[in-house]
mmCIF file of C-alpha atoms in Angstrom:
data_model
loop_
_atom_site.group_PDB
_atom_site.id
_atom_site.type_symbol
_atom_site.label_atom_id
_atom_site.label_comp_id
_atom_site.label_asym_id
_atom_site.label_seq_id
_atom_site.Cartn_x
_atom_site.Cartn_y
_atom_site.Cartn_z
ATOM 1 C CA MET A 1 -44.985 -68.238 -37.790
ATOM 2 C CA GLU A 2 -43.403 -66.143 -40.462
ATOM 3 C CA ASN A 3 -45.234 -63.120 -39.184
ATOM 4 C CA ALA A 4 -43.887 -63.816 -35.701
ATOM 5 C CA GLU A 5 -40.321 -64.081 -36.999
ATOM 6 C CA MET A 6 -40.710 -60.864 -38.910
ATOM 7 C CA GLN A 7 -41.987 -59.225 -35.779
ATOM 8 C CA VAL A 8 -38.953 -60.394 -33.799
ATOM 9 C CA THR A 9 -36.576 -59.202 -36.478
ATOM 10 C CA TRP A 10 -38.258 -55.835 -36.482
ATOM 11 C CA ASN A 11 -37.885 -55.511 -32.737
ATOM 12 C CA LEU A 12 -34.173 -56.341 -32.820
ATOM 13 C CA GLU A 13 -33.251 -53.587 -35.263
ATOM 14 C CA PRO A 14 -31.162 -50.836 -33.661
ATOM 15 C CA LEU A 15 -32.902 -47.664 -32.725
ATOM 16 C CA PRO A 16 -31.894 -44.532 -34.547
ATOM 17 C CA HIS A 17 -28.985 -42.719 -32.842
ATOM 18 C CA PHE A 18 -29.296 -39.023 -32.070
ATOM 19 C CA PRO A 19 -25.974 -37.400 -31.043
ATOM 20 C CA MET A 20 -25.942 -35.747 -27.634
ATOM 21 C CA GLN A 21 -25.766 -31.982 -27.835
ATOM 22 C CA ALA A 22 -24.056 -29.933 -25.154
ATOM 23 C CA SER A 23 -26.215 -27.701 -23.103
ATOM 24 C CA PRO A 24 -25.899 -24.016 -24.043
ATOM 25 C CA ALA A 25 -25.616 -23.120 -20.366
ATOM 26 C CA ARG A 26 -22.734 -25.573 -19.906
ATOM 27 C CA GLU A 27 -20.926 -24.246 -22.972
ATOM 28 C CA SER A 28 -21.309 -20.666 -21.772
ATOM 29 C CA VAL A 29 -19.869 -21.597 -18.363
ATOM 30 C CA THR A 30 -16.881 -23.310 -20.022
ATOM 31 C CA TYR A 31 -16.146 -20.381 -22.307
ATOM 32 C CA ARG A 32 -16.579 -17.925 -19.457
ATOM 33 C CA MET A 33 -14.048 -19.846 -17.363
ATOM 34 C CA ARG A 34 -11.603 -19.894 -20.243
ATOM 35 C CA ASP A 35 -12.017 -16.169 -20.839
ATOM 36 C CA ARG A 36 -11.406 -15.252 -17.224
ATOM 37 C CA ASP A 37 -8.333 -17.501 -17.052
ATOM 38 C CA VAL A 38 -6.909 -15.814 -20.138
ATOM 39 C CA ALA A 39 -7.714 -12.397 -18.636
ATOM 40 C CA ILE A 40 -5.931 -13.108 -15.366
ATOM 41 C CA GLY A 41 -3.057 -14.629 -17.325
ATOM 42 C CA ILE A 42 -2.674 -11.394 -19.276
ATOM 43 C CA ILE A 43 -2.699 -9.416 -16.014
ATOM 44 C CA PHE A 44 0.010 -11.645 -14.536
ATOM 45 C CA LEU A 45 2.023 -11.409 -17.755
ATOM 46 C CA ILE A 46 1.832 -7.600 -17.834
ATOM 47 C CA GLN A 47 2.794 -7.426 -14.166
ATOM 48 C CA THR A 48 5.755 -9.741 -14.638
ATOM 49 C CA LEU A 49 7.080 -8.120 -17.827
ATOM 50 C CA ALA A 50 6.650 -4.576 -16.478
ATOM 51 C CA GLY A 51 8.285 -5.470 -13.181
ATOM 52 C CA VAL A 52 11.218 -7.279 -14.779
ATOM 53 C CA SER A 53 11.772 -4.413 -17.249
ATOM 54 C CA GLY A 54 11.652 -1.711 -14.567
ATOM 55 C CA ASN A 55 13.883 -3.577 -12.135
ATOM 56 C CA SER A 56 16.327 -4.442 -14.936
ATOM 57 C CA TYR A 57 16.660 -0.756 -15.781
ATOM 58 C CA LEU A 58 17.263 0.139 -12.135
ATOM 59 C CA MET A 59 19.826 -2.630 -11.719
ATOM 60 C CA TYR A 60 21.627 -1.443 -14.855
ATOM 61 C CA ASN A 61 21.498 2.079 -13.423
ATOM 62 C CA TYR A 62 23.055 1.093 -10.092
ATOM 63 C CA LEU A 63 25.701 -1.145 -11.654
ATOM 64 C CA SER A 64 26.683 1.638 -14.066
ATOM 65 C CA LEU A 65 27.019 4.091 -11.197
ATOM 66 C CA TYR A 66 29.090 1.560 -9.262
ATOM 67 C CA PHE A 67 31.548 0.895 -12.110
ATOM 68 C CA LYS A 68 31.776 4.602 -12.841
ATOM 69 C CA GLU A 69 32.273 5.913 -9.293
ATOM 70 C CA ARG A 70 33.656 2.673 -7.757
ATOM 71 C CA GLN A 71 31.155 2.947 -4.916
ATOM 72 C CA LEU A 72 27.480 3.528 -4.242
ATOM 73 C CA LYS A 73 25.803 5.836 -1.805
ATOM 74 C CA ALA A 74 24.154 4.170 1.147
ATOM 75 C CA LYS A 75 20.659 4.909 -0.160
ATOM 76 C CA ASP A 76 21.484 3.528 -3.627
ATOM 77 C CA LEU A 77 22.948 0.386 -2.069
ATOM 78 C CA ILE A 78 19.724 -0.235 -0.152
ATOM 79 C CA LEU A 79 17.609 0.284 -3.255
ATOM 80 C CA MET A 80 19.843 -2.034 -5.289
ATOM 81 C CA HIS A 81 19.141 -4.854 -2.830
ATOM 82 C CA LEU A 82 15.455 -3.958 -2.976
ATOM 83 C CA THR A 83 15.655 -4.378 -6.747
ATOM 84 C CA LEU A 84 17.305 -7.779 -6.324
ATOM 85 C CA ALA A 85 14.533 -8.830 -3.929
ATOM 86 C CA ASN A 86 11.955 -7.724 -6.502
ATOM 87 C CA PHE A 87 13.608 -10.009 -9.056
ATOM 88 C CA LEU A 88 13.216 -12.962 -6.695
ATOM 89 C CA THR A 89 9.538 -12.198 -6.178
ATOM 90 C CA LEU A 90 8.801 -11.748 -9.884
ATOM 91 C CA PHE A 91 10.652 -14.840 -11.102
ATOM 92 C CA CYS A 92 9.552 -17.184 -8.297
ATOM 93 C CA LYS A 93 5.951 -15.949 -8.117
ATOM 94 C CA GLY A 94 5.061 -14.093 -11.305
ATOM 95 C CA VAL A 95 6.409 -16.557 -13.874
ATOM 96 C CA PRO A 96 4.747 -19.660 -12.337
ATOM 97 C CA GLN A 97 1.434 -17.815 -11.888
ATOM 98 C CA THR A 98 1.460 -16.679 -15.512
ATOM 99 C CA MET A 99 2.147 -20.231 -16.689
ATOM 100 C CA GLU A 100 -0.664 -21.562 -14.523
ATOM 101 C CA ALA A 101 -3.186 -19.054 -15.805
ATOM 102 C CA PHE A 102 -2.442 -19.945 -19.435
ATOM 103 C CA GLY A 103 -2.558 -23.673 -18.667
ATOM 104 C CA ILE A 104 1.098 -24.320 -19.477
ATOM 105 C CA LYS A 105 2.189 -27.613 -18.015
ATOM 106 C CA CYS A 106 5.222 -27.739 -15.796
ATOM 107 C CA SER A 107 5.998 -30.515 -13.393
ATOM 108 C CA PRO A 108 8.878 -29.810 -11.026
ATOM 109 C CA SER A 109 9.433 -32.096 -8.084
ATOM 110 C CA ASP A 110 7.975 -31.458 -4.661
ATOM 111 C CA SER A 111 11.318 -30.037 -3.568
ATOM 112 C CA GLY A 112 11.111 -27.680 -6.561
ATOM 113 C CA TYR A 113 7.765 -26.353 -5.325
ATOM 114 C CA ARG A 114 9.214 -25.757 -1.899
ATOM 115 C CA LEU A 115 12.329 -24.055 -3.224
ATOM 116 C CA LEU A 116 10.330 -21.669 -5.427
ATOM 117 C CA PHE A 117 8.015 -20.667 -2.608
ATOM 118 C CA TYR A 118 10.956 -20.387 -0.207
ATOM 119 C CA LEU A 119 12.813 -18.019 -2.557
ATOM 120 C CA HIS A 120 9.628 -16.014 -3.048
ATOM 121 C CA ARG A 121 9.271 -15.576 0.712
ATOM 122 C CA VAL A 122 12.952 -14.662 1.046
ATOM 123 C CA GLY A 123 12.520 -11.996 -1.632
ATOM 124 C CA ARG A 124 9.444 -10.696 0.147
ATOM 125 C CA GLY A 125 11.330 -10.511 3.455
ATOM 126 C CA VAL A 126 14.311 -8.702 1.929
ATOM 127 C CA SER A 127 11.926 -6.312 0.180
ATOM 128 C CA PHE A 128 10.261 -5.608 3.516
ATOM 129 C CA GLY A 129 13.596 -5.089 5.275
ATOM 130 C CA SER A 130 15.067 -2.917 2.496
ATOM 131 C CA THR A 131 12.017 -0.651 2.441
ATOM 132 C CA CYS A 132 12.178 -0.332 6.222
ATOM 133 C CA LEU A 133 15.914 0.355 6.126
ATOM 134 C CA SER A 134 15.577 3.021 3.429
ATOM 135 C CA SER A 135 12.836 4.845 5.360
ATOM 136 C CA VAL A 136 14.784 4.785 8.650
ATOM 137 C CA PHE A 137 17.996 5.901 6.921
ATOM 138 C CA GLN A 138 16.209 8.787 5.188
ATOM 139 C CA ALA A 139 14.537 9.832 8.436
ATOM 140 C CA ILE A 140 17.976 10.043 10.082
ATOM 141 C CA THR A 141 19.587 11.782 7.088
ATOM 142 C CA ILE A 142 17.190 14.724 6.901
ATOM 143 C CA ARG A 143 17.423 15.555 10.594
ATOM 144 C CA PRO A 144 19.254 18.803 11.496
ATOM 145 C CA LYS A 145 23.003 18.547 12.080
ATOM 146 C CA HIS A 146 22.752 19.995 15.588
ATOM 147 C CA SER A 147 20.031 17.622 16.784
ATOM 148 C CA SER A 148 20.502 14.793 19.264
ATOM 149 C CA TRP A 149 20.764 12.409 16.285
ATOM 150 C CA ALA A 150 23.982 14.025 15.023
ATOM 151 C CA GLY A 151 26.197 11.131 16.152
ATOM 152 C CA ILE A 152 23.932 8.492 14.633
ATOM 153 C CA LYS A 153 23.668 10.548 11.431
ATOM 154 C CA ILE A 154 27.446 10.378 10.980
ATOM 155 C CA LYS A 155 27.657 6.626 11.649
ATOM 156 C CA ALA A 156 24.526 5.653 9.719
ATOM 157 C CA PRO A 157 26.188 5.182 6.263
ATOM 158 C CA GLN A 158 28.779 2.818 7.798
ATOM 159 C CA LEU A 159 26.055 0.639 9.335
ATOM 160 C CA ILE A 160 24.082 0.140 6.127
ATOM 161 C CA ILE A 161 26.044 -2.843 4.783
ATOM 162 C CA PRO A 162 25.845 -4.864 8.060
ATOM 163 C CA PHE A 163 22.098 -4.225 8.256
ATOM 164 C CA ILE A 164 21.615 -5.300 4.631
ATOM 165 C CA TYR A 165 23.439 -8.569 5.331
ATOM 166 C CA LEU A 166 21.342 -9.002 8.485
ATOM 167 C CA THR A 167 18.170 -8.583 6.424
ATOM 168 C CA TRP A 168 19.210 -11.358 4.036
ATOM 169 C CA ILE A 169 20.275 -13.701 6.853
ATOM 170 C CA LEU A 170 17.042 -13.222 8.804
ATOM 171 C CA SER A 171 14.931 -13.761 5.675
ATOM 172 C CA LEU A 172 16.813 -16.970 4.860
ATOM 173 C CA LEU A 173 16.473 -18.316 8.409
ATOM 174 C CA VAL A 174 12.915 -17.290 9.273
ATOM 175 C CA ASN A 175 11.447 -18.962 6.175
ATOM 176 C CA THR A 176 13.219 -22.311 6.537
ATOM 177 C CA ASP A 177 10.072 -23.854 8.052
ATOM 178 C CA ILE A 178 8.419 -23.502 4.639
ATOM 179 C CA LEU A 179 10.759 -26.189 3.312
ATOM 180 C CA GLU A 180 9.288 -28.605 5.877
ATOM 181 C CA HIS A 181 5.583 -27.739 6.120
ATOM 182 C CA MET A 182 4.654 -26.593 2.630
ATOM 183 C CA THR A 183 2.556 -28.946 0.530
ATOM 184 C CA GLY A 184 0.730 -28.532 -2.735
ATOM 185 C CA SER A 185 1.378 -28.106 -6.404
ATOM 186 C CA LEU A 186 2.444 -25.371 -8.714
ATOM 187 C CA CYS A 187 1.417 -25.908 -12.315
ATOM 188 C CA HIS A 188 -1.373 -27.976 -13.846
ATOM 189 C CA THR A 189 -3.032 -28.107 -17.193
ATOM 190 C CA ASN A 190 -6.441 -28.448 -15.568
ATOM 191 C CA ILE A 191 -7.240 -24.883 -14.564
ATOM 192 C CA THR A 192 -10.820 -25.419 -13.463
ATOM 193 C CA HIS A 193 -9.872 -26.000 -9.819
ATOM 194 C CA PRO A 194 -8.170 -22.921 -8.383
ATOM 195 C CA THR A 195 -7.209 -24.631 -5.146
ATOM 196 C CA ASP A 196 -4.727 -26.788 -7.088
ATOM 197 C CA LEU A 197 -2.930 -23.851 -8.638
ATOM 198 C CA ARG A 198 -1.232 -22.179 -5.723
ATOM 199 C CA TYR A 199 1.213 -22.927 -2.996
ATOM 200 C CA HIS A 200 -0.284 -24.136 0.233
ATOM 201 C CA SER A 201 1.373 -24.049 3.623
ATOM 202 C CA SER A 202 0.108 -26.489 6.200
ATOM 203 C CA PHE A 203 1.467 -25.475 9.556
ATOM 204 C CA PRO A 204 0.710 -27.451 12.715
ATOM 205 C CA TRP A 205 -1.910 -25.066 14.109
ATOM 206 C CA GLU A 206 -3.149 -27.577 16.682
ATOM 207 C CA GLU A 207 0.221 -28.351 18.238
ATOM 208 C CA PRO A 208 1.196 -26.819 21.610
ATOM 209 C CA GLY A 209 3.877 -24.575 20.112
ATOM 210 C CA GLU A 210 1.641 -23.025 17.483
ATOM 211 C CA MET A 211 1.610 -19.571 19.096
ATOM 212 C CA LEU A 212 5.394 -19.536 19.396
ATOM 213 C CA HIS A 213 5.654 -20.454 15.739
ATOM 214 C CA VAL A 214 3.305 -17.635 14.704
ATOM 215 C CA ILE A 215 5.246 -15.122 16.815
ATOM 216 C CA TYR A 216 8.537 -16.361 15.372
ATOM 217 C CA VAL A 217 7.316 -15.877 11.799
ATOM 218 C CA THR A 218 5.518 -12.543 12.221
ATOM 219 C CA LEU A 219 7.874 -10.790 14.658
ATOM 220 C CA PRO A 220 10.364 -9.510 12.010
ATOM 221 C CA ASP A 221 7.522 -8.155 9.856
ATOM 222 C CA ALA A 222 5.878 -6.489 12.841
ATOM 223 C CA ALA A 223 9.162 -4.887 13.930
ATOM 224 C CA CYS A 224 9.813 -3.572 10.401
ATOM 225 C CA MET A 225 6.279 -2.211 10.151
ATOM 226 C CA VAL A 226 6.653 -0.311 13.436
ATOM 227 C CA LEU A 227 9.990 1.141 12.312
ATOM 228 C CA MET A 228 8.560 2.193 8.941
ATOM 229 C CA LEU A 229 5.600 3.925 10.548
ATOM 230 C CA TRP A 230 7.889 5.734 12.986
ATOM 231 C CA ALA A 231 10.272 6.809 10.227
ATOM 232 C CA SER A 232 7.424 7.946 7.972
ATOM 233 C CA GLY A 233 5.877 9.981 10.768
ATOM 234 C CA SER A 234 9.246 11.579 11.552
ATOM 235 C CA MET A 235 9.824 12.499 7.906
ATOM 236 C CA LEU A 236 6.357 14.004 7.575
ATOM 237 C CA LEU A 237 6.912 16.074 10.710
ATOM 238 C CA ILE A 238 10.311 17.333 9.495
ATOM 239 C CA LEU A 239 8.902 18.212 6.063
ATOM 240 C CA HIS A 240 6.003 20.061 7.701
ATOM 241 C CA ARG A 241 8.365 22.121 9.871
ATOM 242 C CA HIS A 242 10.558 22.865 6.860
ATOM 243 C CA LYS A 243 7.551 24.055 4.892
ATOM 244 C CA GLN A 244 6.518 26.346 7.738
ATOM 245 C CA ARG A 245 9.995 27.898 7.846
ATOM 246 C CA MET A 246 9.932 28.461 4.092
ATOM 247 C CA GLN A 247 6.625 30.326 4.372
ATOM 248 C CA HIS A 248 8.153 32.900 6.731
ATOM 249 C CA MET A 249 11.146 33.569 4.489
ATOM 250 C CA PRO A 250 11.177 36.260 1.743
ATOM 251 C CA ARG A 251 10.180 34.895 -1.646
ATOM 252 C CA SER A 252 13.400 36.165 -3.206
ATOM 253 C CA LYS A 253 15.398 33.747 -1.037
ATOM 254 C CA VAL A 254 13.125 30.753 -1.622
ATOM 255 C CA SER A 255 13.975 28.555 -4.583
ATOM 256 C CA SER A 256 11.125 27.455 -6.804
ATOM 257 C CA ARG A 257 12.540 23.916 -6.948
ATOM 258 C CA SER A 258 12.557 21.570 -3.980
ATOM 259 C CA PRO A 259 15.999 20.583 -2.643
ATOM 260 C CA PRO A 260 17.285 17.049 -3.382
ATOM 261 C CA GLU A 261 16.753 15.941 0.225
ATOM 262 C CA THR A 262 13.084 16.895 0.071
ATOM 263 C CA ARG A 263 12.557 15.107 -3.233
ATOM 264 C CA ALA A 264 14.335 12.010 -1.919
ATOM 265 C CA THR A 265 12.185 12.061 1.230
ATOM 266 C CA GLN A 266 9.019 12.351 -0.836
ATOM 267 C CA THR A 267 10.151 9.367 -2.916
ATOM 268 C CA ILE A 268 10.779 7.238 0.167
ATOM 269 C CA LEU A 269 7.410 8.220 1.645
ATOM 270 C CA LEU A 270 5.679 7.265 -1.586
ATOM 271 C CA LEU A 271 7.607 3.987 -1.674
ATOM 272 C CA VAL A 272 6.676 3.156 1.921
ATOM 273 C CA SER A 273 3.016 4.044 1.341
ATOM 274 C CA THR A 274 2.873 1.802 -1.721
ATOM 275 C CA PHE A 275 4.526 -1.057 0.140
ATOM 276 C CA VAL A 276 2.227 -0.791 3.160
ATOM 277 C CA CYS A 277 -0.827 -0.704 0.891
ATOM 278 C CA PHE A 278 0.065 -3.829 -1.084
ATOM 279 C CA TYR A 279 1.459 -5.636 1.954
ATOM 280 C CA THR A 280 -1.735 -5.053 3.941
ATOM 281 C CA LEU A 281 -3.984 -6.249 1.116
ATOM 282 C CA SER A 282 -1.804 -9.275 0.409
ATOM 283 C CA SER A 283 -1.636 -10.234 4.099
ATOM 284 C CA LEU A 284 -5.396 -9.941 4.592
ATOM 285 C CA PHE A 285 -6.121 -12.095 1.557
ATOM 286 C CA THR A 286 -3.470 -14.639 2.566
ATOM 287 C CA ILE A 287 -4.868 -14.969 6.089
ATOM 288 C CA TYR A 288 -8.347 -15.375 4.634
ATOM 289 C CA LEU A 289 -7.084 -18.108 2.317
ATOM 290 C CA MET A 290 -5.504 -20.015 5.199
ATOM 291 C CA PHE A 291 -8.928 -20.559 6.800
ATOM 292 C CA LEU A 292 -10.752 -21.570 3.610
ATOM 293 C CA LEU A 293 -10.927 -25.188 2.536
ATOM 294 C CA ASP A 294 -12.186 -24.323 -0.940
ATOM 295 C CA PRO A 295 -11.272 -20.712 -1.817
ATOM 296 C CA GLY A 296 -12.902 -19.108 -4.807
ATOM 297 C CA TRP A 297 -11.183 -18.371 -8.106
ATOM 298 C CA TRP A 298 -11.216 -14.605 -7.642
ATOM 299 C CA ILE A 299 -9.694 -14.524 -4.155
ATOM 300 C CA VAL A 300 -6.873 -16.888 -5.149
ATOM 301 C CA ASN A 301 -5.899 -14.745 -8.127
ATOM 302 C CA ALA A 302 -6.425 -11.437 -6.297
ATOM 303 C CA THR A 303 -3.930 -12.624 -3.691
ATOM 304 C CA GLY A 304 -1.425 -13.297 -6.458
ATOM 305 C CA VAL A 305 -1.947 -9.862 -8.014
ATOM 306 C CA PHE A 306 -1.503 -8.037 -4.705
ATOM 307 C CA SER A 307 1.562 -10.086 -3.734
ATOM 308 C CA MET A 308 3.408 -8.847 -6.851
ATOM 309 C CA GLY A 309 2.043 -5.300 -6.919
ATOM 310 C CA PHE A 310 4.904 -3.652 -5.038
ATOM 311 C CA SER A 311 7.636 -5.472 -6.977
ATOM 312 C CA CYS A 312 6.011 -4.272 -10.198
ATOM 313 C CA LEU A 313 5.392 -0.614 -9.260
ATOM 314 C CA SER A 314 8.366 0.237 -7.040
ATOM 315 C CA PRO A 315 10.991 0.548 -9.835
ATOM 316 C CA PHE A 316 8.824 3.058 -11.690
ATOM 317 C CA LEU A 317 8.380 5.129 -8.520
ATOM 318 C CA LEU A 318 12.137 5.176 -8.049
ATOM 319 C CA MET A 319 12.832 5.986 -11.702
ATOM 320 C CA ARG A 320 10.437 8.908 -11.619
ATOM 321 C CA HIS A 321 11.645 10.504 -8.392
ATOM 322 C CA SER A 322 15.099 9.113 -7.623
ATOM 323 C CA PRO A 323 17.895 11.688 -7.949
ATOM 324 C CA SER A 324 20.401 8.950 -8.830
ATOM 325 C CA SER A 325 18.262 7.778 -11.717
ATOM 326 C CA SER A 326 17.813 11.325 -12.959
ATOM 327 C CA MET A 327 21.550 11.947 -12.708
ATOM 328 C CA PHE A 328 22.241 8.784 -14.688
ATOM 329 C CA CYS A 329 19.805 9.804 -17.419
ATOM 330 C CA CYS A 330 21.339 13.295 -17.633
ATOM 331 C CA THR A 331 24.851 11.843 -17.821
ATOM 332 C CA TRP A 332 23.837 9.419 -20.557
ATOM 333 C CA THR A 333 22.178 12.234 -22.527
ATOM 334 C CA LYS A 334 25.262 14.477 -22.271
ATOM 335 C CA ASN A 335 27.566 11.664 -23.376
ATOM 336 C CA ARG A 336 25.235 10.916 -26.259
ATOM 337 C CA LYS A 337 25.242 14.552 -27.424
ATOM 338 C CA SER A 338 29.021 14.873 -27.131
ATOM 339 C CA SER A 339 29.555 11.717 -29.176
ATOM 340 C CA LEU A 340 27.217 13.009 -31.876
ATOM 341 C CA ILE A 341 28.999 16.384 -32.029
ATOM 342 C CA SER A 342 32.436 14.823 -32.241
#
């Protein structure tokens, strides 16, 4: 009997506990996900900081010119509104994306999500319209004085302000449906599910008026794209004809430096090309995302990078080639030297 009791006691003793060890494969996957999130966060951070710095410099440039001369040229006024639209894109898209990538928790209300995405779309629309307006205005400006566009060339500077206001009004009105149909979240600490980290728009694709809704949303963009392509083609043709005329002139009469109109046209062409490139990539990725129920991590973040590419690069293109920016830098340098001498 005693042996039996001893046997029972022996069987009831707890088994030795061996702690569970994480699988090396699982740990490597976790660390790899953390590394790539940090990497994309750094990319978003660099984009946002560079874009904000460049656009801040341009805005300071235009405001200084305005307070100094009490007015801005039509081209500078367009580019100032483009800079303001870039600010909207960077603050309403770049800052939240950077916070998401680094896992920083923010919890605005559902109306806050909608407002941020709405302002981002408004900034994108104004950026589109301002780029289109600058290309069309430059195409009209560089035309010969005795051409059939002479009357429009004289009136064009007076029509810039109404068209800028029209661009803002259309962008505010066209994107109002986002405030009704957008669902989703903005910032989460759990960054392992990329579908939870971006804005999502759920439009009624199966309703009878779906085609009218698509046309209503895309018509302004399509019209601006057609105008930009026409203006760019016209500018290229005018520059080509000008170059041909310069080749037939004696070298003694040809200046080694391009005239300001040519440099300004080249800047606008470069700006339009950059915009079309980023806009096309961003649109293709966005359309692809709309038809995916579970998009991958890379396509979600690539869409975010492309959507902010133009707002980040455009101020540096303008600073490098814009005559107004160069004039401001020269004026600041001369004032600096005169103050040092005195």
